[in-house]
């Protein structure tokens, strides 16, 4: 399918081609959540964070969402230096996905930036504990987090 082609392009760092493929898939089915995810992640990889936010806003206007959406939003706001919004979304992800390390780690980074050392250390310990217990766990943010998650409707 065109969507699968987009995912292959995305996994091979061919971001412009991925965006084109996802646009073609969305022209056929404007409720194709995976194509919105792929397009958002291509823009994220190109560091075009405002376009990531626009894609997610479009999804939300259609009543669509995906697992770990809050983590992507937290990361985008972190990279845009909007640390309050980053914290808001990172805490949501941490709550919804408490057994995953990435949200805890990002919350820890944000607490560290606020000089809240005890809270930061707690979150880092949580993240490292989760990562050490799960060999597939990661503290780094990658596109695979989103395609491995089940897609969910609002």
Short mmCIF file of C-alpha atoms in Angstrom, two decimals:
data_model
loop_
_atom_site.label_atom_id
_atom_site.label_comp_id
_atom_site.label_asym_id
_atom_site.label_seq_id
_atom_site.Cartn_x
_atom_site.Cartn_y
_atom_site.Cartn_z
CA UNK A 1 0.00 0.00 0.00
CA UNK A 2 1.00 3.62 -0.34
CA UNK A 3 1.06 3.95 3.47
CA UNK A 4 3.50 1.02 3.75
CA UNK A 5 5.71 2.70 1.15
CA UNK A 6 5.65 5.85 3.28
CA UNK A 7 6.70 3.86 6.35
CA UNK A 8 9.57 2.29 4.40
CA UNK A 9 10.69 5.74 3.24
CA UNK A 10 10.45 7.01 6.82
CA UNK A 11 12.51 4.11 8.21
CA UNK A 12 15.16 4.80 5.56
CA UNK A 13 15.42 8.52 6.34
CA UNK A 14 13.76 9.52 3.05
CA UNK A 15 11.50 12.04 4.72
CA UNK A 16 10.29 14.10 1.73
CA UNK A 17 9.35 10.92 -0.11
CA UNK A 18 7.60 9.64 3.02
CA UNK A 19 5.54 12.83 3.29
CA UNK A 20 4.51 12.52 -0.38
CA UNK A 21 3.49 8.88 0.11
CA UNK A 22 1.51 9.68 3.27
CA UNK A 23 -0.22 12.57 1.47
CA UNK A 24 -1.26 10.17 -1.30
CA UNK A 25 -2.58 7.70 1.27
CA UNK A 26 -4.51 10.47 3.04
CA UNK A 27 -6.04 11.61 -0.25
CA UNK A 28 -7.56 8.12 -0.48
CA UNK A 29 -8.57 7.88 3.19
CA UNK A 30 -8.56 11.05 5.28
CA UNK A 31 -9.02 9.00 8.48
CA UNK A 32 -5.82 6.95 7.98
CA UNK A 33 -4.29 7.40 11.41
CA UNK A 34 -1.02 5.64 10.53
CA UNK A 35 -0.44 8.02 7.62
CA UNK A 36 -0.96 11.00 9.94
CA UNK A 37 1.49 9.44 12.40
CA UNK A 38 4.02 8.80 9.63
CA UNK A 39 3.69 12.31 8.24
CA UNK A 40 4.06 13.79 11.74
CA UNK A 41 7.18 11.72 12.37
CA UNK A 42 8.69 12.71 9.02
CA UNK A 43 8.22 16.37 9.95
CA UNK A 44 9.64 15.61 13.43
CA UNK A 45 12.71 14.03 11.81
CA UNK A 46 13.13 17.16 9.65
CA UNK A 47 12.81 19.28 12.82
CA UNK A 48 9.72 21.01 11.40
CA UNK A 49 7.94 21.05 14.72
CA UNK A 50 5.16 23.48 13.79
CA UNK A 51 4.15 21.09 11.00
CA UNK A 52 4.09 18.21 13.50
CA UNK A 53 1.69 20.22 15.65
CA UNK A 54 -0.44 21.05 12.59
CA UNK A 55 -0.72 17.34 11.67
CA UNK A 56 -1.71 16.37 15.20
CA UNK A 57 -4.24 19.22 15.34
CA UNK A 58 -5.72 17.94 12.06
CA UNK A 59 -5.96 14.43 13.52
CA UNK A 60 -7.63 15.70 16.66
CA UNK A 61 -10.15 17.72 14.63
CA UNK A 62 -11.13 14.43 12.95
CA UNK A 63 -11.46 12.69 16.33
CA UNK A 64 -8.31 10.61 15.79
CA UNK A 65 -5.47 9.93 18.19
CA UNK A 66 -2.72 7.38 18.71
CA UNK A 67 -0.93 5.78 21.62
CA UNK A 68 2.01 7.83 22.82
CA UNK A 69 0.66 10.95 21.09
CA UNK A 70 1.35 12.86 24.29
CA UNK A 71 4.99 11.74 24.23
CA UNK A 72 5.41 13.13 20.71
CA UNK A 73 3.74 16.38 21.75
CA UNK A 74 5.93 16.59 24.86
CA UNK A 75 9.06 16.08 22.77
CA UNK A 76 7.99 18.69 20.19
CA UNK A 77 7.26 21.29 22.86
CA UNK A 78 10.55 20.43 24.59
CA UNK A 79 12.42 21.06 21.33
CA UNK A 80 10.47 24.32 20.86
CA UNK A 81 11.62 25.37 24.37
CA UNK A 82 8.03 25.47 25.65
CA UNK A 83 8.87 23.56 28.82
CA UNK A 84 5.52 24.07 30.55
CA UNK A 85 3.60 22.43 27.69
CA UNK A 86 6.31 19.78 27.41
CA UNK A 87 5.83 18.96 31.11
CA UNK A 88 2.04 18.88 30.73
CA UNK A 89 2.18 16.32 27.90
CA UNK A 90 5.08 14.33 29.38
CA UNK A 91 3.11 13.88 32.61
CA UNK A 92 0.08 12.71 30.61
CA UNK A 93 2.23 10.18 28.77
CA UNK A 94 3.85 9.05 32.02
CA UNK A 95 0.40 8.48 33.53
CA UNK A 96 -1.02 6.64 30.51
CA UNK A 97 2.17 4.63 29.91
CA UNK A 98 3.69 4.27 33.37
CA UNK A 99 5.50 1.07 32.41
CA UNK A 100 7.40 2.85 29.61
CA UNK A 101 10.66 4.65 30.33
CA UNK A 102 10.59 7.57 27.87
CA UNK A 103 7.92 9.65 29.62
CA UNK A 104 9.61 9.28 33.01
CA UNK A 105 12.95 10.27 31.49
CA UNK A 106 11.55 13.38 29.80
CA UNK A 107 9.76 14.44 32.99
CA UNK A 108 13.07 13.95 34.82
CA UNK A 109 14.88 16.19 32.32
CA UNK A 110 12.24 18.86 32.73
CA UNK A 111 12.41 18.71 36.55
CA UNK A 112 16.21 18.90 36.32
CA UNK A 113 15.92 22.06 34.21
CA UNK A 114 13.66 23.54 36.91
CA UNK A 115 16.26 22.67 39.59
CA UNK A 116 13.82 20.26 41.25
CA UNK A 117 16.55 17.75 41.99
CA UNK A 118 14.58 15.25 44.11
CA UNK A 119 11.74 15.00 41.60
CA UNK A 120 14.23 14.67 38.74
CA UNK A 121 16.15 11.90 40.51
CA UNK A 122 12.91 10.01 41.23
CA UNK A 123 11.88 10.12 37.56
CA UNK A 124 15.35 9.13 36.35
CA UNK A 125 15.36 6.18 38.78
CA UNK A 126 11.92 5.12 37.50
CA UNK A 127 13.12 5.36 33.90
CA UNK A 128 16.31 3.40 34.55
CA UNK A 129 14.46 0.73 36.54
CA UNK A 130 11.97 0.24 33.71
CA UNK A 131 14.76 0.19 31.12
CA UNK A 132 16.77 -2.38 33.08
CA UNK A 133 13.75 -4.69 33.49
CA UNK A 134 12.69 -4.52 29.86
CA UNK A 135 15.33 -5.24 27.22
CA UNK A 136 13.15 -3.61 24.54
CA UNK A 137 12.78 -0.42 26.57
CA UNK A 138 14.65 2.71 25.58
CA UNK A 139 15.32 6.12 27.02
CA UNK A 140 15.67 7.55 23.55
CA UNK A 141 12.86 8.74 21.35
CA UNK A 142 12.43 6.86 18.08
CA UNK A 143 9.82 6.53 15.37
CA UNK A 144 9.37 2.85 16.21
CA UNK A 145 7.58 3.71 19.46
CA UNK A 146 4.59 4.91 17.48
CA UNK A 147 4.32 2.17 14.89
CA UNK A 148 4.64 -0.54 17.54
CA UNK A 149 1.75 0.98 19.51
CA UNK A 150 -1.82 0.02 18.79
CA UNK A 151 -3.79 2.78 17.19
CA UNK A 152 -6.73 3.98 19.23
CA UNK A 153 -9.77 6.12 18.54
CA UNK A 154 -10.86 8.95 20.83
#
